[in-house]
Coordinates of C-alpha atoms and ligand atoms in Angstrom, one line a residue:
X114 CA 128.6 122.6 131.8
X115 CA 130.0 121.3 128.4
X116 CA 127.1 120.7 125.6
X117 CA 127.7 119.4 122.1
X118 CA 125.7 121.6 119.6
X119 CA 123.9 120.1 116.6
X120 CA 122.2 122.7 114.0
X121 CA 120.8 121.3 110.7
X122 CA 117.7 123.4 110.2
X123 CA 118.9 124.5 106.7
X124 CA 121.7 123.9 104.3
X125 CA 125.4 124.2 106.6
X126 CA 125.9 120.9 108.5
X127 CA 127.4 122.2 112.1
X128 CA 128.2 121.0 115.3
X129 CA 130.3 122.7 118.3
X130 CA 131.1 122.1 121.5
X131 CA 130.3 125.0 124.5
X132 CA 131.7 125.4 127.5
X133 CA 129.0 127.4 130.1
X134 CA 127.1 128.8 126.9
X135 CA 130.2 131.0 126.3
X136 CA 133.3 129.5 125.4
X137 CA 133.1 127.5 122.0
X138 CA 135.7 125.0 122.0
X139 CA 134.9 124.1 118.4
X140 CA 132.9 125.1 115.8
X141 CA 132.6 123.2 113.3
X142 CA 130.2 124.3 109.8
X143 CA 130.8 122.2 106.5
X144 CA 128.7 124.9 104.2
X145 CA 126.8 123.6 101.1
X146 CA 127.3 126.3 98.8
X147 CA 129.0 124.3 96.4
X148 CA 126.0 121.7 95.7
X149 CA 123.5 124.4 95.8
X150 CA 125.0 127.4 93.8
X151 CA 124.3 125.4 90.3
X152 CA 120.3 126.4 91.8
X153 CA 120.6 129.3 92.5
X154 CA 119.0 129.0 95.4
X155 CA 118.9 125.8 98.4
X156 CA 117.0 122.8 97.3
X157 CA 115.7 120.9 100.5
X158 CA 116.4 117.5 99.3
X159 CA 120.0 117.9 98.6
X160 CA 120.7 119.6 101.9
X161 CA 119.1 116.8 103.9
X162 CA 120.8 114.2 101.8
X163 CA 124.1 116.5 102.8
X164 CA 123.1 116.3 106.5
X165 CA 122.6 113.2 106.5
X166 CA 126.3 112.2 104.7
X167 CA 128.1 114.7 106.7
X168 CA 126.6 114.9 110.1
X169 CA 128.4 111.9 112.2
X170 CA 131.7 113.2 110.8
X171 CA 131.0 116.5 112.0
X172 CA 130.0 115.4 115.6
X173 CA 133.5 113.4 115.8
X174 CA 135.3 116.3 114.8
X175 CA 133.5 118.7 116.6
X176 CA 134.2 116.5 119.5
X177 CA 138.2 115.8 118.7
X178 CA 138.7 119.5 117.8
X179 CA 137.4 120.3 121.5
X180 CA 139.6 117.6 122.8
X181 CA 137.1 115.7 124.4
X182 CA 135.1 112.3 124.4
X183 CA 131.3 112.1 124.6
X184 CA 131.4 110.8 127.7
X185 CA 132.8 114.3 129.0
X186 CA 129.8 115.8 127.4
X187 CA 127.1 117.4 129.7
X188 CA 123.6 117.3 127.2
X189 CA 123.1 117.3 123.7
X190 CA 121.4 120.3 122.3
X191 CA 119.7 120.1 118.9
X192 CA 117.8 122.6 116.9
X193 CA 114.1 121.3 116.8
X194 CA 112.8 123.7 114.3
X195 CA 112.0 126.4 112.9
X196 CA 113.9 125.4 109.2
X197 CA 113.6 122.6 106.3
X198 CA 111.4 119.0 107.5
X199 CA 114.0 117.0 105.9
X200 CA 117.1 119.0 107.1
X201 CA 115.8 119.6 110.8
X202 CA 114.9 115.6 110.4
X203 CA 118.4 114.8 110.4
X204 CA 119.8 116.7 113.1
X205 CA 116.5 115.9 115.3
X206 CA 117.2 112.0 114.9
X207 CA 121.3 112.3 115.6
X208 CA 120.7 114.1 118.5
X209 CA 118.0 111.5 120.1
X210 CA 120.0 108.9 119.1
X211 CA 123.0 110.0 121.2
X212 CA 121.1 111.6 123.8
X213 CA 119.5 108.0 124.2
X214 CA 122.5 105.7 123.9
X215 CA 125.2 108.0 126.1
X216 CA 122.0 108.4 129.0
X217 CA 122.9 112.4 128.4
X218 CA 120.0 115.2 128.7
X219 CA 118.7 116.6 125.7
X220 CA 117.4 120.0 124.6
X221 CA 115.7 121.1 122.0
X222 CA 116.4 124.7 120.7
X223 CA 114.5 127.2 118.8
X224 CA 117.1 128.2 116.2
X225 CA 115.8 132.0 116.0
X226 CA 116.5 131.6 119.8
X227 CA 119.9 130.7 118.9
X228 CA 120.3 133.4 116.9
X229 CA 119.8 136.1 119.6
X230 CA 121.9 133.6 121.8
X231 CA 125.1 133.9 119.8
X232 CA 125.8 137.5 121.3
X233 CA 126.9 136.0 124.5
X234 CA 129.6 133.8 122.9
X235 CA 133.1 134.6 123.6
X236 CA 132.2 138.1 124.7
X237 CA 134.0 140.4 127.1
X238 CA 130.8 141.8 127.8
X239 CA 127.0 140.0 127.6
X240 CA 124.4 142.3 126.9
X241 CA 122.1 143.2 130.0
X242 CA 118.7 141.9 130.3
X243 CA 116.2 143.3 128.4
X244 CA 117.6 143.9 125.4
X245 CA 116.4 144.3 122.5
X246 CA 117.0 142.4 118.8
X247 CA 117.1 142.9 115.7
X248 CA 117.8 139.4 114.1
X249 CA 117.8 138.8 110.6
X250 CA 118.6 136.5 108.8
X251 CA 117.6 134.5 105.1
X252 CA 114.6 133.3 106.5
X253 CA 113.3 135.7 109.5
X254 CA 113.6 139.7 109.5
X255 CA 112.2 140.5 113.0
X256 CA 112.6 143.0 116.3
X257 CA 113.1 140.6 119.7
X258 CA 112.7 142.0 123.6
X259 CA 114.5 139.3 125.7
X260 CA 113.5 140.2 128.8
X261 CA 115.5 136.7 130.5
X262 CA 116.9 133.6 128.9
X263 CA 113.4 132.1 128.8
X264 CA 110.8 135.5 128.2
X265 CA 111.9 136.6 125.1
X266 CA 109.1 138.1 122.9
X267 CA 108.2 139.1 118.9
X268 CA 107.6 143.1 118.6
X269 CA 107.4 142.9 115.1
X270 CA 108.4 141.1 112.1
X271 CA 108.5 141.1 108.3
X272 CA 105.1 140.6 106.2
X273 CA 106.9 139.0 103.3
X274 CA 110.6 138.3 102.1
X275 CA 112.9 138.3 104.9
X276 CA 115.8 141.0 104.9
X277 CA 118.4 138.3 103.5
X278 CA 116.3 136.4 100.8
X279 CA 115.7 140.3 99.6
X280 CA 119.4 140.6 99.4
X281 CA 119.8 137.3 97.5
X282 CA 116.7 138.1 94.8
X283 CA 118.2 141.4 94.4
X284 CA 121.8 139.9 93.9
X285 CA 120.3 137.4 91.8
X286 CA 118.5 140.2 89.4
X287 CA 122.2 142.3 89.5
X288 CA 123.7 138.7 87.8
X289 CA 125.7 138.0 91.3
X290 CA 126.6 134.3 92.0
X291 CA 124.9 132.2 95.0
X292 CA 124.6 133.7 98.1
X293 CA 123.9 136.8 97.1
X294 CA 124.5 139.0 100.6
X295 CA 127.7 138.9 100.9
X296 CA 128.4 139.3 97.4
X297 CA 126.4 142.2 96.8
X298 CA 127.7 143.6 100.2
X299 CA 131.4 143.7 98.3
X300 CA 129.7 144.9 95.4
X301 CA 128.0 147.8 97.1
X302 CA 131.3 149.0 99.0
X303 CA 132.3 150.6 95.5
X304 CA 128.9 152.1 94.8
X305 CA 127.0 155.8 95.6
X306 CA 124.4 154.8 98.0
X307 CA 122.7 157.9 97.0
X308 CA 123.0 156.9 93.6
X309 CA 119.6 156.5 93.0
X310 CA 116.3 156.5 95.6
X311 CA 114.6 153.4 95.9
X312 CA 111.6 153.2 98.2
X313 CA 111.5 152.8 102.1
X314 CA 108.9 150.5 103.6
X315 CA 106.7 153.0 105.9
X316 CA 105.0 151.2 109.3
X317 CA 102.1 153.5 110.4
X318 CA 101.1 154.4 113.8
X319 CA 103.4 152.6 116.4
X320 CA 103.4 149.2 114.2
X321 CA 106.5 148.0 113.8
X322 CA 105.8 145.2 110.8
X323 CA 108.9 146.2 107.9
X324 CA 108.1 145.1 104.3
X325 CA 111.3 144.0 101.4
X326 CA 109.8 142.6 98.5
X327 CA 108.7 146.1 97.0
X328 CA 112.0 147.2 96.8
X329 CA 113.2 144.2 95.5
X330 CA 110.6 144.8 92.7
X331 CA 111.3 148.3 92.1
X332 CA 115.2 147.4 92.0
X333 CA 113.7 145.0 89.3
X334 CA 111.6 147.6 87.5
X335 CA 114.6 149.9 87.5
X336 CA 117.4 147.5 86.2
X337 CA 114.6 147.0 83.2
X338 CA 114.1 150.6 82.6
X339 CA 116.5 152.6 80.4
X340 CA 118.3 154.6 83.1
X341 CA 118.4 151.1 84.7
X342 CA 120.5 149.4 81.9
X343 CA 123.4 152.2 82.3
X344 CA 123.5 152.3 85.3
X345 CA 126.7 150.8 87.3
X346 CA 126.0 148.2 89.0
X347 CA 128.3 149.1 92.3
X348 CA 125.5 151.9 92.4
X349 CA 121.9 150.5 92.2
X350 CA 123.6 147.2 94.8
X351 CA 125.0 150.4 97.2
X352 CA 121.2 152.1 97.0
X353 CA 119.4 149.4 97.3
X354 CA 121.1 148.4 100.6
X355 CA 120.9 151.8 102.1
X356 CA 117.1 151.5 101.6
X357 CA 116.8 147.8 103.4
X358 CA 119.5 149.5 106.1
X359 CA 117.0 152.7 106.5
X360 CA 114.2 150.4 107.4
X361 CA 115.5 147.7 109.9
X362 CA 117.4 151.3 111.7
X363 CA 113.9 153.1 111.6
X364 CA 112.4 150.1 112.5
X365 CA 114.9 149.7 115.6
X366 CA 114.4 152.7 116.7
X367 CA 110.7 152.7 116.7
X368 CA 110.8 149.1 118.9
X369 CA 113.7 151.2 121.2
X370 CA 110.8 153.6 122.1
X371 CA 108.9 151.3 123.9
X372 CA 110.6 150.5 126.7
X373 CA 113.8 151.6 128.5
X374 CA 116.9 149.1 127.1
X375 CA 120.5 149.1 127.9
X376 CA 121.3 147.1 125.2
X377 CA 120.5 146.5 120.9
X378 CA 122.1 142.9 119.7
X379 CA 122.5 143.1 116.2
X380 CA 121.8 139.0 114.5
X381 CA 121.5 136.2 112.1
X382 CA 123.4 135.9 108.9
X383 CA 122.5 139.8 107.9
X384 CA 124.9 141.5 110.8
X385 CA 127.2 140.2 108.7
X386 CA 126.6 142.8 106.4
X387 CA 129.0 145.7 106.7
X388 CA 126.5 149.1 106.1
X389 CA 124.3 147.9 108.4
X390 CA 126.5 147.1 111.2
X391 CA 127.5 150.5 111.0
X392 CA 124.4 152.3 110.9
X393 CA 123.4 150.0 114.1
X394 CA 126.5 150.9 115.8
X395 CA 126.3 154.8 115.1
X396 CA 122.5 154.6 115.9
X397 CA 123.1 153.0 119.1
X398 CA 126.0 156.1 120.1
X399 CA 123.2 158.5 119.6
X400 CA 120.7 156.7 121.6
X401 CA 123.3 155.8 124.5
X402 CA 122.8 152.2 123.9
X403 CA 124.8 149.4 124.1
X404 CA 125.2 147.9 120.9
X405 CA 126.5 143.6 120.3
X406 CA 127.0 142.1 117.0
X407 CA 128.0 138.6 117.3
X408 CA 131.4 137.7 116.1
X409 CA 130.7 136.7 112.3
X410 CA 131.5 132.9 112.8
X411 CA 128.3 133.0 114.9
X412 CA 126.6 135.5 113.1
X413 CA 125.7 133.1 110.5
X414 CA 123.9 129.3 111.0
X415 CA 126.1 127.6 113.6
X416 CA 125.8 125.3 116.4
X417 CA 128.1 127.0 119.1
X418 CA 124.8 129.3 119.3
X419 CA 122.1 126.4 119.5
X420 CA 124.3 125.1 122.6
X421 CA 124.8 128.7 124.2
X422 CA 120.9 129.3 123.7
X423 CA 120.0 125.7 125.9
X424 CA 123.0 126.3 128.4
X425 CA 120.5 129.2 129.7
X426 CA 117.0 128.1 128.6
X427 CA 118.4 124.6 130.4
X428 CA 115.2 122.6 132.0
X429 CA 112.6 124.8 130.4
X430 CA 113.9 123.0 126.8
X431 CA 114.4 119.7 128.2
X432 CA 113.2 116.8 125.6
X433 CA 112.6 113.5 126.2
X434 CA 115.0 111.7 123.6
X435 CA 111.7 108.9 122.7
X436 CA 109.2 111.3 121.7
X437 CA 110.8 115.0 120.3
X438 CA 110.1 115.6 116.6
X439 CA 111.3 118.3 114.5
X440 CA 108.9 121.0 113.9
X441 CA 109.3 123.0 110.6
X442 CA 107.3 125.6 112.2
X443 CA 108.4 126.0 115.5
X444 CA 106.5 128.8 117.3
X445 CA 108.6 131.5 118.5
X446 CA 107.3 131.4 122.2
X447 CA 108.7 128.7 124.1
X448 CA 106.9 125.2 124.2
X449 CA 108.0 122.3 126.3
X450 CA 108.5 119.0 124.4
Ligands
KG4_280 O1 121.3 133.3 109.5 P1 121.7 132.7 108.2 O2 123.0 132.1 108.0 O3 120.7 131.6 107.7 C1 119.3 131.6 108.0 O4 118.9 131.2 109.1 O5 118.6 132.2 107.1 O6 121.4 133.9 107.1 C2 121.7 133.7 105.7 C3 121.4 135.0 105.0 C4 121.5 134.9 103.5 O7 120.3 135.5 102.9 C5 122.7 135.7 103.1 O8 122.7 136.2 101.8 C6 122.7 136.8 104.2 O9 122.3 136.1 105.4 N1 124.0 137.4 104.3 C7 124.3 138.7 104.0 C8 125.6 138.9 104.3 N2 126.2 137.7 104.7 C9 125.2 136.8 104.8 N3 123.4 139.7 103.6 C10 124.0 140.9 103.4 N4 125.3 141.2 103.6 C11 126.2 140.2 104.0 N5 127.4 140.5 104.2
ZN281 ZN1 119.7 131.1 110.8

């Protein structure tokens, strides 16, 4: 089965094309950074303007780079939400639109499903079900069980920032440019992550909730105090990250507890951060787990994963091309549209 991939739920504009939800033939992402880094931050209304600019470009190339017309094309899948109204708008309406004109089936993706999706593209080996997730990204920090392509279930999630935006805050208040992650990640590799001690969100009992904006506000605190203002910046970026590593490990671990797994996927834009794909790798040696971090081009917001999540969800995400809407707020558990 060959499905074209639309993702638009936040600010890169990507399409792909996926043969039996494993081989991406393209992947194609045209990344905003460039209109949003004057922000400091994303600002919904340019990104939908730059969906909206980009996207039938993106589908042609994504299409020519795969060396195939639409009319080889199988289904359309599209992400439906969770992410930005106007982005998600975009993609949503592209997708019907083609799904309606070419007579194609259409599916409608949960992109956090997509996410945990990614880890079976171009794999030598797919993680055995269940398996367990830890997927975060800028806008979700949360622990998954995916117990078959359609039962996957939320053990436990983040009660405020998610662990990227705590990576871009903190990045922002060490004076690093937009996006912050991967920046402070380069910073950090030159830094004593025992430099300094910076607190580690504690779940009680069996809960296994995780908690980032008090360190971001005692990296804030620190950086204003005295000791903060000498100290090197390589240092505080390299402690800080070893705390936010410490609690999405302790947190894993807890969640690995519950229930025998044979295999820990690591995803969303995070994994791409180097401590922590270590630490997930050494902790998954101790506990004789498999452990699968998705290659980085589909670590990050792409489509080749929206396309690999509905090649196996197939019927159960099935949307009629007249009546799906985007929802900002997509719930987690799958819905029928
Ligand atoms: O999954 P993603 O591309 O978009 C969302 O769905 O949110 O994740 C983006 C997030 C940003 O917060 C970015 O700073 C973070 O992933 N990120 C990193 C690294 N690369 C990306 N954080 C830490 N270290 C990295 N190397
Ligand atoms: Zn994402």
């Amino acid at each position: 089965m060959l499905l074209l991939g639309i993702e638009t739920s936040c600010d890169d504009t990507a399409t792909a094309v996926v043969r039996d939800g494993k081989v991406a033939l393209s992947n194609v992402s045209t990344n905003q950074d460039a209109f949003h880094a004057k922000f400091g931050g994303i600002v919904p209304e340019i990104a939908s303007r730059q969906h909206l600019a980009l996207l039938s470009a993106a589908v042609q190339d994504a299409l020519e780079r795969a060396q195939v017309g639409l009319d080889a094309i199988d289904g359309i899948a599209v992400t439906a939400g969770p992410g930005l109204i106007g982005s998600l708008v975009i993609g949503v309406a592209s997708a019907k639109a083609l799904a309606f004109a070419s007579g194609k089936p259409l599916f409608a993706v949960n992109h956090l499903h997509g996410h945990i999706f990614a880890a079976f593209l171009e794999q030598a080996a797919e993680p055995e079900y269940p398996f367990l997730v830890l997927l975060v990204s800028g806008g979700h920090s949360q622990l998954v069980r995916v117990d078959g392509p359609a039962s996957l279930a939320i053990l436990g999630r983040t009660r405020d920032d998610a662990a990227g935006e705590a990576f871009d805050k903190t990045a922002r208040l060490l004076g690093l440019p937009f996006p912050g992650g991967p920046a402070l990640d380069r910073l950090a590799r030159d830094g004593d992550p025992r430099a300094f001690t910076f607190p580690r969100h504690r779940a009680e009992g069996e809960a296994l909730d995780m908690s980032f904006s008090g360190l971001k506000t005692s990296v804030k605190y620190f950086l204003d105090s005295a000791a903060g203002r000498e100290a090197a910046p390589a240092d505080v970026a390299a402690s800080f990250q070893a705390a936010i590593v410490d609690v999405l490990i302790d947190r894993l671990d807890r969640a690995a507890r519950h229930a025998p797994y044979r295999a820990a996927v690591l995803s969303g834009g995070v994994a791409a951060n180097s401590a922590l794909q270590a630490a997930f790798r050494a902790w998954g040696e101790r506990q004789g787990i498999e452990t699968l971090v998705p290659h980085l081009r589909f670590c990050t917001d792409n489509a080749a994963m929206i396309a690999a999540a509905a090649d196996r969800q197939g019927d159960v995400v099935r949307a009629d091309p007249l009546t799906l809407s985007a929802d900002p707020s997509l719930p987690f558990e799958l819905s029928t549209f």
